[in-house]
PDB file of C-alpha atoms in Angstrom:
ATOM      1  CA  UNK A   1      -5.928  19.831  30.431  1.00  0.00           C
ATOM      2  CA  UNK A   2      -3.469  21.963  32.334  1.00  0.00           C
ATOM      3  CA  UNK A   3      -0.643  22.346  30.169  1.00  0.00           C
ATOM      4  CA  UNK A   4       1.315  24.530  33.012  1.00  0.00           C
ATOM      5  CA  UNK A   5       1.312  21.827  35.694  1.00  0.00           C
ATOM      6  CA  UNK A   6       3.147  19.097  33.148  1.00  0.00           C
ATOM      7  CA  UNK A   7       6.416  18.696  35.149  1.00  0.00           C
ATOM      8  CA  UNK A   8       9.573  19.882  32.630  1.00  0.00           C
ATOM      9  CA  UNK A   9      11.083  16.466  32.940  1.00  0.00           C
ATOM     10  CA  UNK A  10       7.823  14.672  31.609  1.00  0.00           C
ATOM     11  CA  UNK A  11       8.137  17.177  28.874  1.00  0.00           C
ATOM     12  CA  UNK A  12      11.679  16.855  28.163  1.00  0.00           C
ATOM     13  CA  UNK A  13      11.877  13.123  28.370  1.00  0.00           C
ATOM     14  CA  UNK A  14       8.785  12.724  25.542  1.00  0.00           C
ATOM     15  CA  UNK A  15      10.794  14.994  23.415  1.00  0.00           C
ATOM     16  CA  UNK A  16      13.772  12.588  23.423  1.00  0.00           C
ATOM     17  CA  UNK A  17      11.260   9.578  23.062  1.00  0.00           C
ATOM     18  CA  UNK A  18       9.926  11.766  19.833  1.00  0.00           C
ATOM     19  CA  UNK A  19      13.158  11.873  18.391  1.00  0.00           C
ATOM     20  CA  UNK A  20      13.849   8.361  18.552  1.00  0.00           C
ATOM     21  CA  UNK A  21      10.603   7.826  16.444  1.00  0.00           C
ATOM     22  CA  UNK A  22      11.640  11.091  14.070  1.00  0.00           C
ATOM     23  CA  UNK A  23      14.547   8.792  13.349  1.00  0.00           C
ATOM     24  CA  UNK A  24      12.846   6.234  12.044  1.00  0.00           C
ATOM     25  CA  UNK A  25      10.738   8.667  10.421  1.00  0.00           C
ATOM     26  CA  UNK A  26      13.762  10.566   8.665  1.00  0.00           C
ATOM     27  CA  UNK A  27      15.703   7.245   7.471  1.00  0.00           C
ATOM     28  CA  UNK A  28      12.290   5.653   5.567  1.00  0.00           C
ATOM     29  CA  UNK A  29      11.361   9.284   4.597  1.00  0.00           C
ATOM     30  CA  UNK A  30      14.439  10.034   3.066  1.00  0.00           C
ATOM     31  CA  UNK A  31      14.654   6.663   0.821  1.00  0.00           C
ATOM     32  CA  UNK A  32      10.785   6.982   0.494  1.00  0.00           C
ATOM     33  CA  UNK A  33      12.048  11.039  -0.932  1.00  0.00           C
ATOM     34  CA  UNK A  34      15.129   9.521  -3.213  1.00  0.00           C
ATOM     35  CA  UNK A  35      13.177   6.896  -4.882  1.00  0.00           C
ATOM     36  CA  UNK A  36      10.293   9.305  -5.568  1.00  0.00           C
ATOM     37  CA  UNK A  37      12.357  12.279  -6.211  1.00  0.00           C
ATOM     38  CA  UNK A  38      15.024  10.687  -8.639  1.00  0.00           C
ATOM     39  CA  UNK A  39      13.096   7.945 -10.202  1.00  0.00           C
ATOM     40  CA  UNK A  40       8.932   9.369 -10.080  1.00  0.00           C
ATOM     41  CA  UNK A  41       8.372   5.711  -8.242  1.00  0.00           C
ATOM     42  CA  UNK A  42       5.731   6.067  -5.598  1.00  0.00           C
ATOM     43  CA  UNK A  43       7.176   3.206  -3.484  1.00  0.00           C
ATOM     44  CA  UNK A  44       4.564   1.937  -1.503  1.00  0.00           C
ATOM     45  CA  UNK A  45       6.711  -1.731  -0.846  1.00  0.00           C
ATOM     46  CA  UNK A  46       8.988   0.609   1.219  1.00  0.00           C
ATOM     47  CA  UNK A  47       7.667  -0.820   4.377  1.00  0.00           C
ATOM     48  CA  UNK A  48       7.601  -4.172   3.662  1.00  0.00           C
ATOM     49  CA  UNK A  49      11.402  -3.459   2.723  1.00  0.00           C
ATOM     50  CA  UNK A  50      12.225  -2.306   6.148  1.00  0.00           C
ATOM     51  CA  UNK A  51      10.190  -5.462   7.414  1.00  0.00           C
ATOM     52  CA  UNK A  52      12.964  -7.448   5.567  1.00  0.00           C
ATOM     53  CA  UNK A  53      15.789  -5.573   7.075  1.00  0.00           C
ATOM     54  CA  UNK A  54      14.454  -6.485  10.654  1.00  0.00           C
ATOM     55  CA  UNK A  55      13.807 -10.123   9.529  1.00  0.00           C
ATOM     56  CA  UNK A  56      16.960 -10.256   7.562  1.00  0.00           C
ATOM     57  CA  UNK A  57      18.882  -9.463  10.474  1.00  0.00           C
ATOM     58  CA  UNK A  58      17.196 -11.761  12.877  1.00  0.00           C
ATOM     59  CA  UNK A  59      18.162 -14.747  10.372  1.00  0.00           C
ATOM     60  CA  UNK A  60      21.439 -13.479  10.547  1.00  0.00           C
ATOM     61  CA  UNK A  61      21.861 -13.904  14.785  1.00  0.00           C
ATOM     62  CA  UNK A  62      19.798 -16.879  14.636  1.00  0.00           C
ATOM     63  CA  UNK A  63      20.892 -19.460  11.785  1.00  0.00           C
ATOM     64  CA  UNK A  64      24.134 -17.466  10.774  1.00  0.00           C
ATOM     65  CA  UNK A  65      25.349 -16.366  14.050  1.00  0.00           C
ATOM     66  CA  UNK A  66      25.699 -12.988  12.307  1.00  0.00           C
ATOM     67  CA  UNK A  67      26.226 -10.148  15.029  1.00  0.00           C
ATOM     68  CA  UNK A  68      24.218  -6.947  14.788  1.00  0.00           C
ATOM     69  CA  UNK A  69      27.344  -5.021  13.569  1.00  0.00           C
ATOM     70  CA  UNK A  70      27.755  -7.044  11.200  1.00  0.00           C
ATOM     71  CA  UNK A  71      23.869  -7.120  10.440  1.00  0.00           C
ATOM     72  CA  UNK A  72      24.173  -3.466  10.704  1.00  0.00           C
ATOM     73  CA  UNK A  73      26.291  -3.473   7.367  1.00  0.00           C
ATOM     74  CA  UNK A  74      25.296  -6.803   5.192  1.00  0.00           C
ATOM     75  CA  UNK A  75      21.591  -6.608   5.456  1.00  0.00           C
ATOM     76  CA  UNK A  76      20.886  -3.534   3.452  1.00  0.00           C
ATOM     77  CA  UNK A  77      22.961  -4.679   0.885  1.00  0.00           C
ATOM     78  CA  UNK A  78      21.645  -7.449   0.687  1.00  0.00           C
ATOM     79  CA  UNK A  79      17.816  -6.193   0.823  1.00  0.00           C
ATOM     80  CA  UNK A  80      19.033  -3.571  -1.152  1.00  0.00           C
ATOM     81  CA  UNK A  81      20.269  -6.042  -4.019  1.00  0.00           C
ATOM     82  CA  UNK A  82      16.763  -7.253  -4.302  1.00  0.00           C
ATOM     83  CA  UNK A  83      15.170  -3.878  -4.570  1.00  0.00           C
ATOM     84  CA  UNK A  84      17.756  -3.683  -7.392  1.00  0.00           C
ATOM     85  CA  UNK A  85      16.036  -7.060  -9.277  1.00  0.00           C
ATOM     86  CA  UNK A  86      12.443  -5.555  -8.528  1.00  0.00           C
ATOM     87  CA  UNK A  87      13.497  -2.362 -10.368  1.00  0.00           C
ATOM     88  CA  UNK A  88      15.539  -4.157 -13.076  1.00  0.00           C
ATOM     89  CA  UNK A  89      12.560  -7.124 -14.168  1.00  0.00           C
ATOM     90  CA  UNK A  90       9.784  -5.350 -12.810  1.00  0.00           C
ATOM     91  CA  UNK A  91       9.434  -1.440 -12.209  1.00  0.00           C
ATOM     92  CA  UNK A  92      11.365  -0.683 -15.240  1.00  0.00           C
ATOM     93  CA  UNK A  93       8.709  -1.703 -17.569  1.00  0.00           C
ATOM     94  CA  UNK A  94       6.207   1.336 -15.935  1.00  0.00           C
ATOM     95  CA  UNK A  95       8.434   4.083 -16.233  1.00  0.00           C
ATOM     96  CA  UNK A  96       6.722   5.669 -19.473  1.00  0.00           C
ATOM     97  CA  UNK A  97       2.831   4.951 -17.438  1.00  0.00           C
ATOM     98  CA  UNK A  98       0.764   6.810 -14.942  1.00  0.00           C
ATOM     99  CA  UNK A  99       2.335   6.957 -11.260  1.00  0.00           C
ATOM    100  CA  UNK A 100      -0.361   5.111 -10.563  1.00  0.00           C
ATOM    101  CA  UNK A 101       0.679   1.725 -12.033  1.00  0.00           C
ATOM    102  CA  UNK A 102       3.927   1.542  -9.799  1.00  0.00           C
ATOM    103  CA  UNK A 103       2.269   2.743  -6.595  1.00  0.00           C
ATOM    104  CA  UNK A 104      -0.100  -0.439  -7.274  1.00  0.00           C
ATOM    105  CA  UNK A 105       2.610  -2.584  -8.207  1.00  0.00           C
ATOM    106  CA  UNK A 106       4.834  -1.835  -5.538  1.00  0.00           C
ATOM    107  CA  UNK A 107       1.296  -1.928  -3.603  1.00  0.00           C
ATOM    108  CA  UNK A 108       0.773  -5.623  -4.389  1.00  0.00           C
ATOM    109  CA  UNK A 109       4.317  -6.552  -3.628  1.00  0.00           C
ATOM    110  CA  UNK A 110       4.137  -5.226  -0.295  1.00  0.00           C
ATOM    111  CA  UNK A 111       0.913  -7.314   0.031  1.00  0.00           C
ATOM    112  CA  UNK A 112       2.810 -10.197  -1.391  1.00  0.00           C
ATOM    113  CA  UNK A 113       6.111  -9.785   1.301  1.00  0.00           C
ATOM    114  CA  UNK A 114       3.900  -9.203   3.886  1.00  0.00           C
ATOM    115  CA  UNK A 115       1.918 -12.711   3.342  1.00  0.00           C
ATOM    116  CA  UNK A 116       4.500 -14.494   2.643  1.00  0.00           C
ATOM    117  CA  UNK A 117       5.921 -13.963   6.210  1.00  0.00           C
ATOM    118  CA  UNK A 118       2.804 -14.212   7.982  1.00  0.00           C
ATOM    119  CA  UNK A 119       2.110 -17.181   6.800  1.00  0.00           C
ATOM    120  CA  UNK A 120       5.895 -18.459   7.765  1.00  0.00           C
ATOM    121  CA  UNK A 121       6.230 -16.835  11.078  1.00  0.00           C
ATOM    122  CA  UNK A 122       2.417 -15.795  12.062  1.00  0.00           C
ATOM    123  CA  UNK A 123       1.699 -11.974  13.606  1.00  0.00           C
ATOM    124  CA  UNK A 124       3.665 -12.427  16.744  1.00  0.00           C
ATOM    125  CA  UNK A 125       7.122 -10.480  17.186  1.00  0.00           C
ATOM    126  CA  UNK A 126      10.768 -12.184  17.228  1.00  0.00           C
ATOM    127  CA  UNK A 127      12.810 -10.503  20.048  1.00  0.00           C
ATOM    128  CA  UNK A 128      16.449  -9.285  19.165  1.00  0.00           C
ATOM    129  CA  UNK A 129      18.798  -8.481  21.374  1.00  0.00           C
ATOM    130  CA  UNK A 130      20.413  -5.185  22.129  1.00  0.00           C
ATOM    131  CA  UNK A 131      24.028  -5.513  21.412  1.00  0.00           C
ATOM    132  CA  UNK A 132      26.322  -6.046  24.727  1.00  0.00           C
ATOM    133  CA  UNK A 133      28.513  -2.585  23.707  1.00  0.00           C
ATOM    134  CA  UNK A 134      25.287  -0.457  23.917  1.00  0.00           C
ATOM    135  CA  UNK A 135      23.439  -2.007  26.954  1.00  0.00           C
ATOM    136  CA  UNK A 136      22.799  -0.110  29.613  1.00  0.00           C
ATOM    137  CA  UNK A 137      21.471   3.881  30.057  1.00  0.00           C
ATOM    138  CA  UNK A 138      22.691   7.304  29.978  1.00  0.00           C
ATOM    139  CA  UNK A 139      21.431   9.648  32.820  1.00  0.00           C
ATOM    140  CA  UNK A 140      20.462  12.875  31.378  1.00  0.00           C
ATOM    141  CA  UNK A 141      19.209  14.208  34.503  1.00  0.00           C
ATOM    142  CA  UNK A 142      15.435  13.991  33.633  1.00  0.00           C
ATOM    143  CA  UNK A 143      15.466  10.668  32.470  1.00  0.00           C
ATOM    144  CA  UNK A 144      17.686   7.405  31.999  1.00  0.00           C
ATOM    145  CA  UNK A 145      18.085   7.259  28.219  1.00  0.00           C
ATOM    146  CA  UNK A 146      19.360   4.047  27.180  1.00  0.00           C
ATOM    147  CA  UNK A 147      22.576   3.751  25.142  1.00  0.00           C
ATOM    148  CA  UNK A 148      20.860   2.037  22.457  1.00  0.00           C
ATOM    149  CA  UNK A 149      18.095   4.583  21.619  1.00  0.00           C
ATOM    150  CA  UNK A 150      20.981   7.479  21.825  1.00  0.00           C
ATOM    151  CA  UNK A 151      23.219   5.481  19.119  1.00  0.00           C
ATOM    152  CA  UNK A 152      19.579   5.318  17.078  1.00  0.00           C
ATOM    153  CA  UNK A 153      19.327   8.683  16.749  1.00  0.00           C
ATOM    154  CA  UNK A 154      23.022   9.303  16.216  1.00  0.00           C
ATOM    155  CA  UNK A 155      23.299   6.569  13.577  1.00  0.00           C
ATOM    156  CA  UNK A 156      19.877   8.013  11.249  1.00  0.00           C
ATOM    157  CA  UNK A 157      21.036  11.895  11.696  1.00  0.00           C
ATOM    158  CA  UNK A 158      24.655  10.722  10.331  1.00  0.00           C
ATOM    159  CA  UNK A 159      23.311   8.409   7.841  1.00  0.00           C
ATOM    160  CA  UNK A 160      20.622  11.110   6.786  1.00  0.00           C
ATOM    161  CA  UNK A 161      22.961  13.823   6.323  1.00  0.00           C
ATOM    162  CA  UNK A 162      25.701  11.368   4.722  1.00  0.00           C
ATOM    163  CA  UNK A 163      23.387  10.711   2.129  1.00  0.00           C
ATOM    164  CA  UNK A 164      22.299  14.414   1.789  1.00  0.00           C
ATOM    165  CA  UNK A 165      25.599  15.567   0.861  1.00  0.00           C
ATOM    166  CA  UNK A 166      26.486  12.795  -1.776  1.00  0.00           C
ATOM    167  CA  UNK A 167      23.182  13.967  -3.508  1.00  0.00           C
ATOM    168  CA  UNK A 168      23.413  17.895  -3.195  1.00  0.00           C
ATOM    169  CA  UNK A 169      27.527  18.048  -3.205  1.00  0.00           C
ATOM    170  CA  UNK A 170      29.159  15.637  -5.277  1.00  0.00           C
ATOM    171  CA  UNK A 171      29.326  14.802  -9.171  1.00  0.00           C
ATOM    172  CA  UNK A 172      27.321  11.713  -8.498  1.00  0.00           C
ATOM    173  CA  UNK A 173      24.858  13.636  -6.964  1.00  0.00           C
ATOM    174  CA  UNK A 174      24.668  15.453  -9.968  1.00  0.00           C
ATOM    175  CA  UNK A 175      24.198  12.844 -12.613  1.00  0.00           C
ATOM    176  CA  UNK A 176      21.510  11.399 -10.607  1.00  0.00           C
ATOM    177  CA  UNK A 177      19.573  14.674 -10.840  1.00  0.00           C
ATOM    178  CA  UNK A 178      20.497  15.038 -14.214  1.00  0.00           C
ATOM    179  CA  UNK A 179      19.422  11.823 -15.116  1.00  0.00           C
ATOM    180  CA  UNK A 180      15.883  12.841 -13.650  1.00  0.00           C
ATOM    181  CA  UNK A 181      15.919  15.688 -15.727  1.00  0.00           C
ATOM    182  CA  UNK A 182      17.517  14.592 -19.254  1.00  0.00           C
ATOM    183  CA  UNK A 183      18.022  11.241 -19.451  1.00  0.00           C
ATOM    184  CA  UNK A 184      18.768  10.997 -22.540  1.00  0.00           C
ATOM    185  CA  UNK A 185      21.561  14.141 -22.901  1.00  0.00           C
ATOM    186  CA  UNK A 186      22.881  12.557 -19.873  1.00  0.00           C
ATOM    187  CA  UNK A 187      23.258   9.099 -21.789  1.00  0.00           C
ATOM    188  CA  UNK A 188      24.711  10.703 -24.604  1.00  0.00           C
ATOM    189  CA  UNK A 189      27.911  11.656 -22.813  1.00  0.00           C
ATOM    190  CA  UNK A 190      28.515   8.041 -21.986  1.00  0.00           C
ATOM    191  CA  UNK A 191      26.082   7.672 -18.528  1.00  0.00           C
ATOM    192  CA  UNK A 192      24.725   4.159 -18.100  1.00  0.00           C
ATOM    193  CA  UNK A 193      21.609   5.939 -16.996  1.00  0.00           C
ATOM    194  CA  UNK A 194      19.442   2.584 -16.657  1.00  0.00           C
ATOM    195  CA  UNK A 195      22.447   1.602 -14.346  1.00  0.00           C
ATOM    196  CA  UNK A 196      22.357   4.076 -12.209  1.00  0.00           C
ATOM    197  CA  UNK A 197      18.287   4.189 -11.812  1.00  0.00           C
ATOM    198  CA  UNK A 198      18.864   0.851 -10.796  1.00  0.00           C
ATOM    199  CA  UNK A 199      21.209   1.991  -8.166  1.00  0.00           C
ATOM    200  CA  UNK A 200      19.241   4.851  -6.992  1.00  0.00           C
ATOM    201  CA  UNK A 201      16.564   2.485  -5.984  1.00  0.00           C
ATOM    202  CA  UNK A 202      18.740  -0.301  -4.493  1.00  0.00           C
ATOM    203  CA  UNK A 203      20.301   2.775  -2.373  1.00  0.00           C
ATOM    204  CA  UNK A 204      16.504   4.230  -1.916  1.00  0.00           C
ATOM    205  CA  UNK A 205      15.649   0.171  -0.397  1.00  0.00           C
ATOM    206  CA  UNK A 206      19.029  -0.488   1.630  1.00  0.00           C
ATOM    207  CA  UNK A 207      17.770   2.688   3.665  1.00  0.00           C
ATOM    208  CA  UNK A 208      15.006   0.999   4.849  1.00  0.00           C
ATOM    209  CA  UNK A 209      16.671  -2.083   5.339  1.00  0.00           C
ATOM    210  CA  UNK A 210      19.047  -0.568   7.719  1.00  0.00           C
ATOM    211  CA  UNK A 211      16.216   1.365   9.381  1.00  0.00           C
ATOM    212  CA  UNK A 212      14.990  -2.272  10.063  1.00  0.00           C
ATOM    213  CA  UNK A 213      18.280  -3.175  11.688  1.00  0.00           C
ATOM    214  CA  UNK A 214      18.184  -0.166  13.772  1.00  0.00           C
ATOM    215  CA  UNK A 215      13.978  -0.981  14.794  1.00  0.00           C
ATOM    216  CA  UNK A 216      14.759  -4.726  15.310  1.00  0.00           C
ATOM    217  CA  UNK A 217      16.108  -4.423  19.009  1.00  0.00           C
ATOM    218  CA  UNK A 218      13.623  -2.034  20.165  1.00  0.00           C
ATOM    219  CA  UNK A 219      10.427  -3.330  18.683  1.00  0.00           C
ATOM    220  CA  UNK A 220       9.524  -6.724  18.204  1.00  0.00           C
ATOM    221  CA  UNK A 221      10.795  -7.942  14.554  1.00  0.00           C
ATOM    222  CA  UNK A 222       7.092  -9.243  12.958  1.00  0.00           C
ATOM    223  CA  UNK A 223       5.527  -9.023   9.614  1.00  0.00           C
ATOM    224  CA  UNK A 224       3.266  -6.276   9.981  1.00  0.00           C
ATOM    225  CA  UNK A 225       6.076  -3.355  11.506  1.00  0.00           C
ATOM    226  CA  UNK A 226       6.399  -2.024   8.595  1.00  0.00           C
ATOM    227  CA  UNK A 227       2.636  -1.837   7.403  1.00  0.00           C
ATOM    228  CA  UNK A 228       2.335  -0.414  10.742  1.00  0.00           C
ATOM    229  CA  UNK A 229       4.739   2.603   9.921  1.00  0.00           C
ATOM    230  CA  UNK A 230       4.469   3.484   6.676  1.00  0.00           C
ATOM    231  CA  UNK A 231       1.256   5.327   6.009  1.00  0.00           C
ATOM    232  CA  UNK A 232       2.754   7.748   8.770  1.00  0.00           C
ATOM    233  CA  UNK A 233       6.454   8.164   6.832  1.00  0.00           C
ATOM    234  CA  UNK A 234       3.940   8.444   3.714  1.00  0.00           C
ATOM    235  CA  UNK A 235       2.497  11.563   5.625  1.00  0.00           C
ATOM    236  CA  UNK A 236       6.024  12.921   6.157  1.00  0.00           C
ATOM    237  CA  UNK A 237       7.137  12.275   2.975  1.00  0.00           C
ATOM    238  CA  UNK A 238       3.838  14.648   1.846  1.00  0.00           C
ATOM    239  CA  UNK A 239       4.477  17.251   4.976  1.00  0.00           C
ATOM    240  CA  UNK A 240       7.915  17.699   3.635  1.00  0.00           C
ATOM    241  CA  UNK A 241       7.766  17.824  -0.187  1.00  0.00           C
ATOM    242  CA  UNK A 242       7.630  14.884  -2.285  1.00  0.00           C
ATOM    243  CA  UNK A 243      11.271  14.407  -3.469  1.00  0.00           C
ATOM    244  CA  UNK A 244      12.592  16.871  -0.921  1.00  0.00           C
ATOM    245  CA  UNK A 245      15.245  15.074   0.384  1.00  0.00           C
ATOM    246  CA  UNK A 246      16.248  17.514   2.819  1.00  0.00           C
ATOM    247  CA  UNK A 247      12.460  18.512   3.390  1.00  0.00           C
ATOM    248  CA  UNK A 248      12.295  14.136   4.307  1.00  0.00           C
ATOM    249  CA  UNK A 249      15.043  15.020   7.132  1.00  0.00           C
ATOM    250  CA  UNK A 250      13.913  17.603   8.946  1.00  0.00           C
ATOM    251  CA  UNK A 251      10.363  17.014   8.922  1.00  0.00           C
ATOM    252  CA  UNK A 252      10.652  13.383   9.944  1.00  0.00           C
ATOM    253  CA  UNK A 253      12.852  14.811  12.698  1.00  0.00           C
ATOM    254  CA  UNK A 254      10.637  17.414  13.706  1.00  0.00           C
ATOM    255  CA  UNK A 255       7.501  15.553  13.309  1.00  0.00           C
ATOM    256  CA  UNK A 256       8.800  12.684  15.520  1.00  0.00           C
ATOM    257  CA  UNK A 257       9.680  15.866  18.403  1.00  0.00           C
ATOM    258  CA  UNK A 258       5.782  17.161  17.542  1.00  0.00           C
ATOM    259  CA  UNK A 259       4.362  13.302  18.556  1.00  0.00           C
ATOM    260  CA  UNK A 260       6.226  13.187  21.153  1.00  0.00           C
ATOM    261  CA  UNK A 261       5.606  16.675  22.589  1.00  0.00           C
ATOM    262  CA  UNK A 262       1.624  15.923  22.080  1.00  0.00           C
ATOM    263  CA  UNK A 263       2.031  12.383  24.170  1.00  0.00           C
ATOM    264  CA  UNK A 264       2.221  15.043  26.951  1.00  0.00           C
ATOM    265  CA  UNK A 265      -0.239  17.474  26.734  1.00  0.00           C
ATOM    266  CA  UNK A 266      -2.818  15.476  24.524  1.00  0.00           C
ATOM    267  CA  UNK A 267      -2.463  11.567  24.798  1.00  0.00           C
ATOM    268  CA  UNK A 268      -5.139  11.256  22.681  1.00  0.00           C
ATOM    269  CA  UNK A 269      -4.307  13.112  19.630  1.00  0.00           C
ATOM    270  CA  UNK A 270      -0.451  11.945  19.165  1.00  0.00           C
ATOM    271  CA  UNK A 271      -1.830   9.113  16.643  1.00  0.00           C
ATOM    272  CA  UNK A 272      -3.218  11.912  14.567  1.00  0.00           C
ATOM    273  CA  UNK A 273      -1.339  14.760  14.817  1.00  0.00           C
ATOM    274  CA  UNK A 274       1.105  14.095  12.096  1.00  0.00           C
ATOM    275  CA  UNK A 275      -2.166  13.972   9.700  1.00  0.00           C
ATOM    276  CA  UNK A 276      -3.881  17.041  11.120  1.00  0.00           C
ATOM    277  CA  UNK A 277      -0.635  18.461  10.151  1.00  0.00           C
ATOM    278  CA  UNK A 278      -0.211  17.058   6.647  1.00  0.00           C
ATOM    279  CA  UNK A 279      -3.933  18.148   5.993  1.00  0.00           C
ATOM    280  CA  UNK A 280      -3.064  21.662   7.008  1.00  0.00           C
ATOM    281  CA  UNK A 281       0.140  21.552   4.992  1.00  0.00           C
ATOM    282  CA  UNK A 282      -1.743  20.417   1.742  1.00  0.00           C
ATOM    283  CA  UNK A 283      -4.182  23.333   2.239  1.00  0.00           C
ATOM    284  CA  UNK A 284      -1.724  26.010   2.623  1.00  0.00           C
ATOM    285  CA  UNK A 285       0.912  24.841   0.589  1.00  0.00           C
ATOM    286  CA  UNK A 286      -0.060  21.735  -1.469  1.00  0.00           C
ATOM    287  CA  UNK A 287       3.791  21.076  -2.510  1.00  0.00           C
ATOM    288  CA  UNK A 288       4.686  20.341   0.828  1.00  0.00           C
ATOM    289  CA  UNK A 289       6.640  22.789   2.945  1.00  0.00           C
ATOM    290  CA  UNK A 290       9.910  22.002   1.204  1.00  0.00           C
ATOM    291  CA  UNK A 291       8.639  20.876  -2.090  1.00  0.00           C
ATOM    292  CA  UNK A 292       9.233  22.890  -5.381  1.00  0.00           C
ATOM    293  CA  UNK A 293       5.504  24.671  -6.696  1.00  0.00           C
ATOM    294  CA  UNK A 294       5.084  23.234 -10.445  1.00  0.00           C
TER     295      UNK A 294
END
């Protein structure tokens, strides 16, 4: 491999392609981080979630004639709604047990989702069109970038830091980590604590929801895209810190510029790399390179 004789646009254009997947990697990372992080739920359903955000918005165009904007802003409240009835009638009843019984339970709904659509719409992808206002490409000089990808990355990074701020800068924010802390203090000034859990997931869900949106017009909108994804944003959830939100941010974003840059210079390890990377991670720090030592 001669690394010197990759041409700079090759280079530069993967590194834009790697964003666009750090993107994706940030949005599910960060409500993959929140959920963990606020509530102790290891939420393995989270990709099956952002399956129903890309479905959810392909029912929309096709039997509601809902437009992606509009997609854009009623699917993950919707999805999000029926995180909130999982968490309510379901994950609410393992808080006091082992991580381990609501990784498996959100384990076997994820298996459950998953069937359920396969059996309804088989393996093979629904296509979803761009919308008209971002057709087209941008010419960055070293590649044609189209408009769509470009309002990807600039609709997770605002999103991402939007959500960020409420949880590090405002009184909400607060009470939220408060509530992960002392629940009960934080209920005895007048919190509805199980209220706001419920919430906290439902906002931890709708995240992946509209990650679906925003993955429906580029990939192809099938059962399995999220099954597909997640054991990588599960790897950048680890890389960064488990409950890091921050740490969820900038490592999905910097992980998606590392795949990309290794597309270039070593085809063959770009599946891999993120997990060569969260093994070394776990050997030199085992909290994760944003994640608090306990």
């Amino acid at each position: 491999m001669d690394f010197l004789n990759i041409p700079l646009p090759a280079v530069l254009a993967q590194l834009v392609v790697g964003l666009i997947n750090g993107a994706f990697y940030a949005l599910l990372s960060l409500g993959l981080a929140i959920i963990f992080g606020l509530l102790n739920i290891i939420n393995f359903a989270h990709g099956a979630q952002y399956m129903l955000g890309a479905f959810f918005a392909w029912f929309g165009v096709q039997y509601l004639g809902i437009d992606y904007w509009f997609a854009l802003l009623l699917v993950p409240i919707a999805v999000g709604a029926i995180g909130m009835l999982l968490e309510r009638f379901l994950l609410s009843k393992l808080y006091r047990e082992d991580h381990l019984y609501g990784l498996l339970l959100t384990f076997g709904l994820a298996l459950i989702i998953e069937g359920v659509f396969v059996q309804l719409y088989g393996v093979s992808g629904k296509p979803y069109a761009v919308p008209e206002a971002l057709r087209g490409a941008l010419n960055l000089g070293f590649m044609f970038l189209p408009k769509y990808r470009a309002w990807v990355i600039v609709a997770s990074v605002v999103v991402c830091l939007g959500a960020w701020l409420v949880i590090e800068r405002t009184k909400l924010g607060a009470y939220l980590r408060a509530g992960t802390e002392n629940p009960r203090l934080l209920q005895a000034f007048g919190v509805n604590v199980p209220m706001m859990i419920t919430l906290t997931y439902g906002f931890g869900v709708a995240l992946a929801a509209f990650a679906g949106v925003l993955a429906a017009p580029i990939f192809q909108v099938s059962p399995k895209m999220g099954s597909d994804l997640i054991i990588v944003v599960f790897a950048v959830v680890v890389i960064g810190g488990m409950g890091s939100i921050l740490g969820s941010i900038l490592t999905g974003l910097g992980l998606g510029l590392v795949e990309g840059l290794t597309k270039v210079v070593w085809p063959e390890a770009s599946s891999t790399v993120i997990f060569v990377i969260m093994a070394i991670v776990l050997l030199v720090r085992p909290a994760g390179l944003f994640g608090r030592e306990r």
